[in-house]
PDB file of C-alpha atoms in Angstrom:
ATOM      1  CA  UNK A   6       1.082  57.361 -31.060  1.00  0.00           C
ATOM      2  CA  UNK A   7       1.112  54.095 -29.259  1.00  0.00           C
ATOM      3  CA  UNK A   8      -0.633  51.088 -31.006  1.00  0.00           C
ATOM      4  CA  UNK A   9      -2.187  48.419 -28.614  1.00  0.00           C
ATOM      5  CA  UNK A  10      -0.942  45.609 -28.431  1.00  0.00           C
ATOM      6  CA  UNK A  11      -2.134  41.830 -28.794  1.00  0.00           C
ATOM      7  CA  UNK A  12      -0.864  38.240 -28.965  1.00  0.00           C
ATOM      8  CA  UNK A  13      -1.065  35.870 -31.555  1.00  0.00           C
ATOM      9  CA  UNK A  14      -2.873  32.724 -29.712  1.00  0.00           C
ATOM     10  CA  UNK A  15       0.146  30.558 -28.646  1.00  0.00           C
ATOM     11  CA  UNK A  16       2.649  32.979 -29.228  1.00  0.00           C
ATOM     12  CA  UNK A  17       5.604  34.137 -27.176  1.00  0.00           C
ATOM     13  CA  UNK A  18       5.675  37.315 -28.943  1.00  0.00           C
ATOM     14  CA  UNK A  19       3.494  40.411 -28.908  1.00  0.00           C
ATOM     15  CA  UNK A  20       3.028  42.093 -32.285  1.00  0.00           C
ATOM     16  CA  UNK A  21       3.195  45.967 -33.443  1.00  0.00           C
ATOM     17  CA  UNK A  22      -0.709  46.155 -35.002  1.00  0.00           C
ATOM     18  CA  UNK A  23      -0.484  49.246 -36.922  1.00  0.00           C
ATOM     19  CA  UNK A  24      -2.587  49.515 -39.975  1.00  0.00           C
ATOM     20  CA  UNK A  25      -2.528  51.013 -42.921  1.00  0.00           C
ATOM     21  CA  UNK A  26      -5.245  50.894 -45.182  1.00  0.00           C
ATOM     22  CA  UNK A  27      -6.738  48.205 -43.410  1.00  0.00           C
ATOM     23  CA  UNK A  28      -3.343  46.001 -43.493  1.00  0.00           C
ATOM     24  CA  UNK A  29      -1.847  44.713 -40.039  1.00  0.00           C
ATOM     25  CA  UNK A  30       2.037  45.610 -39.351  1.00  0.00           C
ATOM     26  CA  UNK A  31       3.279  41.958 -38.645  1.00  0.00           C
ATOM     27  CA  UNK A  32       6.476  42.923 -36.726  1.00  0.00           C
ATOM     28  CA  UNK A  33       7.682  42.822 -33.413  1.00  0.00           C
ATOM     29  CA  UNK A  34       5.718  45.336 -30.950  1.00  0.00           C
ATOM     30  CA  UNK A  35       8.140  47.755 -29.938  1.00  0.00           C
ATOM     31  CA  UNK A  36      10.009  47.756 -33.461  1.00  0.00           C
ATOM     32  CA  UNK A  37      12.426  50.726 -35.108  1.00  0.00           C
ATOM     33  CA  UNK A  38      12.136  51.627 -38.418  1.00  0.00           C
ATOM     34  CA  UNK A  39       9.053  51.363 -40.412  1.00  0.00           C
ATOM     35  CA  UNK A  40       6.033  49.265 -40.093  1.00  0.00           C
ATOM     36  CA  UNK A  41       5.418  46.731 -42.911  1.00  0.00           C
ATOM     37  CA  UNK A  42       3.638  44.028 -44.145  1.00  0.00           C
ATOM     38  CA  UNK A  43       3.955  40.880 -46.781  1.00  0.00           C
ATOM     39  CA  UNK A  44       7.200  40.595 -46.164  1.00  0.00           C
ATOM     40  CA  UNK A  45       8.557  44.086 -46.613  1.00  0.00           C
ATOM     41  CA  UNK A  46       6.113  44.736 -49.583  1.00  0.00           C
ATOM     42  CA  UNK A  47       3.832  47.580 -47.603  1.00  0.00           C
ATOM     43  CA  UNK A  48       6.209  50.123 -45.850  1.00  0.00           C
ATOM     44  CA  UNK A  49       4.082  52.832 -43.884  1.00  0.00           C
ATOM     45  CA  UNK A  50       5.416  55.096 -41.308  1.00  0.00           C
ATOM     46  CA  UNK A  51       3.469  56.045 -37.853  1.00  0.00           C
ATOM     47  CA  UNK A  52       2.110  59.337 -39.437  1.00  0.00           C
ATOM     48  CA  UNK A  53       1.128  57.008 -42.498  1.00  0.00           C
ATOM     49  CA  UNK A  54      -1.200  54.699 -40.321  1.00  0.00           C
ATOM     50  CA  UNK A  55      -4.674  54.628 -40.220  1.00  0.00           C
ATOM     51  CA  UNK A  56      -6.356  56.150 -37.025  1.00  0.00           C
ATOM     52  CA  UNK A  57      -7.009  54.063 -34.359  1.00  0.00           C
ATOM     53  CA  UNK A  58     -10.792  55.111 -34.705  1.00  0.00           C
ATOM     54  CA  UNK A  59     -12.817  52.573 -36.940  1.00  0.00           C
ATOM     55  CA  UNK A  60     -14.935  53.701 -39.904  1.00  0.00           C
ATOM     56  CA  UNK A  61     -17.821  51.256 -38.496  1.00  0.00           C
ATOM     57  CA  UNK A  62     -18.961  53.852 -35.877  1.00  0.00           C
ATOM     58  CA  UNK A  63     -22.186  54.745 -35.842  1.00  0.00           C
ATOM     59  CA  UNK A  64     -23.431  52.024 -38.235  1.00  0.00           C
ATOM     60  CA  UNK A  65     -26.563  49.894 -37.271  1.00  0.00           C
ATOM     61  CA  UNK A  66     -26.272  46.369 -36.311  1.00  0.00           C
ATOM     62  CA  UNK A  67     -28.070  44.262 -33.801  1.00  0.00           C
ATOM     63  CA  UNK A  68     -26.629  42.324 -31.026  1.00  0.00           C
ATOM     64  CA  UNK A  69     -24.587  38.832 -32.014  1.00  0.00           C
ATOM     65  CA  UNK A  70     -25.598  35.779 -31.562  1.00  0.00           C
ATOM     66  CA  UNK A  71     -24.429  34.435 -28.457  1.00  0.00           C
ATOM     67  CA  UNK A  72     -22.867  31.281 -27.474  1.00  0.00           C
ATOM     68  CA  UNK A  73     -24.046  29.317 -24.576  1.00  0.00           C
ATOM     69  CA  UNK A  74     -22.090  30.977 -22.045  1.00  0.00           C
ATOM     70  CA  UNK A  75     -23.305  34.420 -22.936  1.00  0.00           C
ATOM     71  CA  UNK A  76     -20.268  35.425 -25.286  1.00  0.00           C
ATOM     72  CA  UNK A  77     -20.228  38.265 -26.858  1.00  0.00           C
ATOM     73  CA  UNK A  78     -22.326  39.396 -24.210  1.00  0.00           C
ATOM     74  CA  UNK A  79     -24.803  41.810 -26.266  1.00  0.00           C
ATOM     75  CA  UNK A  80     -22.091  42.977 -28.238  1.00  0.00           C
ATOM     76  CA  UNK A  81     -22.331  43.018 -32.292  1.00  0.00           C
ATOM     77  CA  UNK A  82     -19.972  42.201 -34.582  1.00  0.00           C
ATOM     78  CA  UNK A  83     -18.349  45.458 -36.364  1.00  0.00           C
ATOM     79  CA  UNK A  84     -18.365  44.892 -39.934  1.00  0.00           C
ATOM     80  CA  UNK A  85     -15.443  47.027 -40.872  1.00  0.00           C
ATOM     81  CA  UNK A  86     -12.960  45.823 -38.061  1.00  0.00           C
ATOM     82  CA  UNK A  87     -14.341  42.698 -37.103  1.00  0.00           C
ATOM     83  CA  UNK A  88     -14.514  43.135 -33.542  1.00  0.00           C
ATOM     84  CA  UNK A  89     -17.423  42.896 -31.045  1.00  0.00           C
ATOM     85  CA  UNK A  90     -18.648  46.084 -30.156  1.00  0.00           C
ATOM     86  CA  UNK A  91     -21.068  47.432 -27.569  1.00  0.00           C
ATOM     87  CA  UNK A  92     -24.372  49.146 -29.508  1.00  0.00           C
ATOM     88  CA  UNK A  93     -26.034  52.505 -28.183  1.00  0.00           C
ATOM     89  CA  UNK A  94     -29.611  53.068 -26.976  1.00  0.00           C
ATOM     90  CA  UNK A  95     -30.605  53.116 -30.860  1.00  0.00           C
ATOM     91  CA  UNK A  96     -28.624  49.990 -32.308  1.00  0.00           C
ATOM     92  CA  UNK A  97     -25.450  51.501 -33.069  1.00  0.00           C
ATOM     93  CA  UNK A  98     -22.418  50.925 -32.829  1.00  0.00           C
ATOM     94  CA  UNK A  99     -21.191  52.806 -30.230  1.00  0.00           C
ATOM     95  CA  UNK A 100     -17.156  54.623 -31.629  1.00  0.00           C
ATOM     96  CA  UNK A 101     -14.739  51.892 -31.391  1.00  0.00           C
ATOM     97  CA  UNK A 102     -10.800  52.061 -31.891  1.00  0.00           C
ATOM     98  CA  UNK A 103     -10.346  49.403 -34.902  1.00  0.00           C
ATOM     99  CA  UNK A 104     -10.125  45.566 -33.367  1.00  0.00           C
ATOM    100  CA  UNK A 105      -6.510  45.023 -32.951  1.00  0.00           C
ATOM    101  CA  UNK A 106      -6.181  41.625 -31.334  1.00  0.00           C
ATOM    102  CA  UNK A 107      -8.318  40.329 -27.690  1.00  0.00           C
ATOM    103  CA  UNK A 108      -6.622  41.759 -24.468  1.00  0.00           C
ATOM    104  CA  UNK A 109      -6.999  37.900 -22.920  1.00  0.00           C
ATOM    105  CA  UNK A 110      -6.102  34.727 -24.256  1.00  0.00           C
ATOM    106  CA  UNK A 111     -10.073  33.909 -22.810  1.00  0.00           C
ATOM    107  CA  UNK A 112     -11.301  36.629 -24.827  1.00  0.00           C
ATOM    108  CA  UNK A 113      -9.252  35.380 -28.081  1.00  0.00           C
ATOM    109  CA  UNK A 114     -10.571  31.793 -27.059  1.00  0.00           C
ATOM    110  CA  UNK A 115     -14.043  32.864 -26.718  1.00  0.00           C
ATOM    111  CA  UNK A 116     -14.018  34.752 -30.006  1.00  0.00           C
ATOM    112  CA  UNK A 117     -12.253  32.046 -31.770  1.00  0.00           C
ATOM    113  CA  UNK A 118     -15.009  29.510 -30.485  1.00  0.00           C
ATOM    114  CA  UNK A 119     -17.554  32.380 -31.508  1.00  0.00           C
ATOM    115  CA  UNK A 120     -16.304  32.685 -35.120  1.00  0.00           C
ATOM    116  CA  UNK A 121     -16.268  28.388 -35.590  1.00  0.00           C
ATOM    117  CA  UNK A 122     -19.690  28.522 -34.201  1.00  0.00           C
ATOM    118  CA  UNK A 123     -21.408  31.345 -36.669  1.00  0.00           C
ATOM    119  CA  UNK A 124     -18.569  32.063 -39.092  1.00  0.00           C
ATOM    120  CA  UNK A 125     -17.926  35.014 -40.453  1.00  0.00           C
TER     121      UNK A 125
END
């Protein structure tokens, strides 16, 4: 299965984001051999990882708070993944792949600017 792919802010290089029970491969995307994290201390294979589908699915949560130029945009904040997620027509949120990184380096600035604004 292909992982999507994000960049660190400032970074030349796109990382593999994998997980495995909740912990973030921190090699190069597009990597042989296994994924791992620490430093080589958590070695998981690509039938080891954790579904791309987050846990947080389904769970109620209202709309973030939203910063003065509309960010997150009536999205809430996913409190297993930590990324913003659209809500259905009864405030929940709606099934979401696990945040692996913003596609945009405005979306990554815009959350950043969220997360120093309300915190975590």
């Amino acid at each position: 299965m292909t992982r999507t792919l994000a960049a660190l802010p400032g970074a030349a290089r796109r990382l593999c984001l994998s997980r495995r029970n909740g912990e973030i491969c921190t090699r190069e995307a597009g990597h042989r051999g296994l994924h791992h994290r620490r430093g080589g201390h958590l070695l998981w294979s690509e039938a080891q990882a954790d579904p791309p589908g987050c846990a947080g699915a389904g769970a109620p949560a209202e709309p973030a708070v939203t910063l003065p130029d509309g960010f997150p945009g009536g999205r809430a904040l996913c409190p297993v993944c930590w990324g913003f997620v659209p809500l259905d027509g009864g405030g929940r949120l709606l099934a979401h792949d696990t945040w692996r990184g913003d596609p945009t380096r405005e979306e990554a600035d815009r959350r950043r600017e969220w997360f120093n604004a309300h915190g975590w």
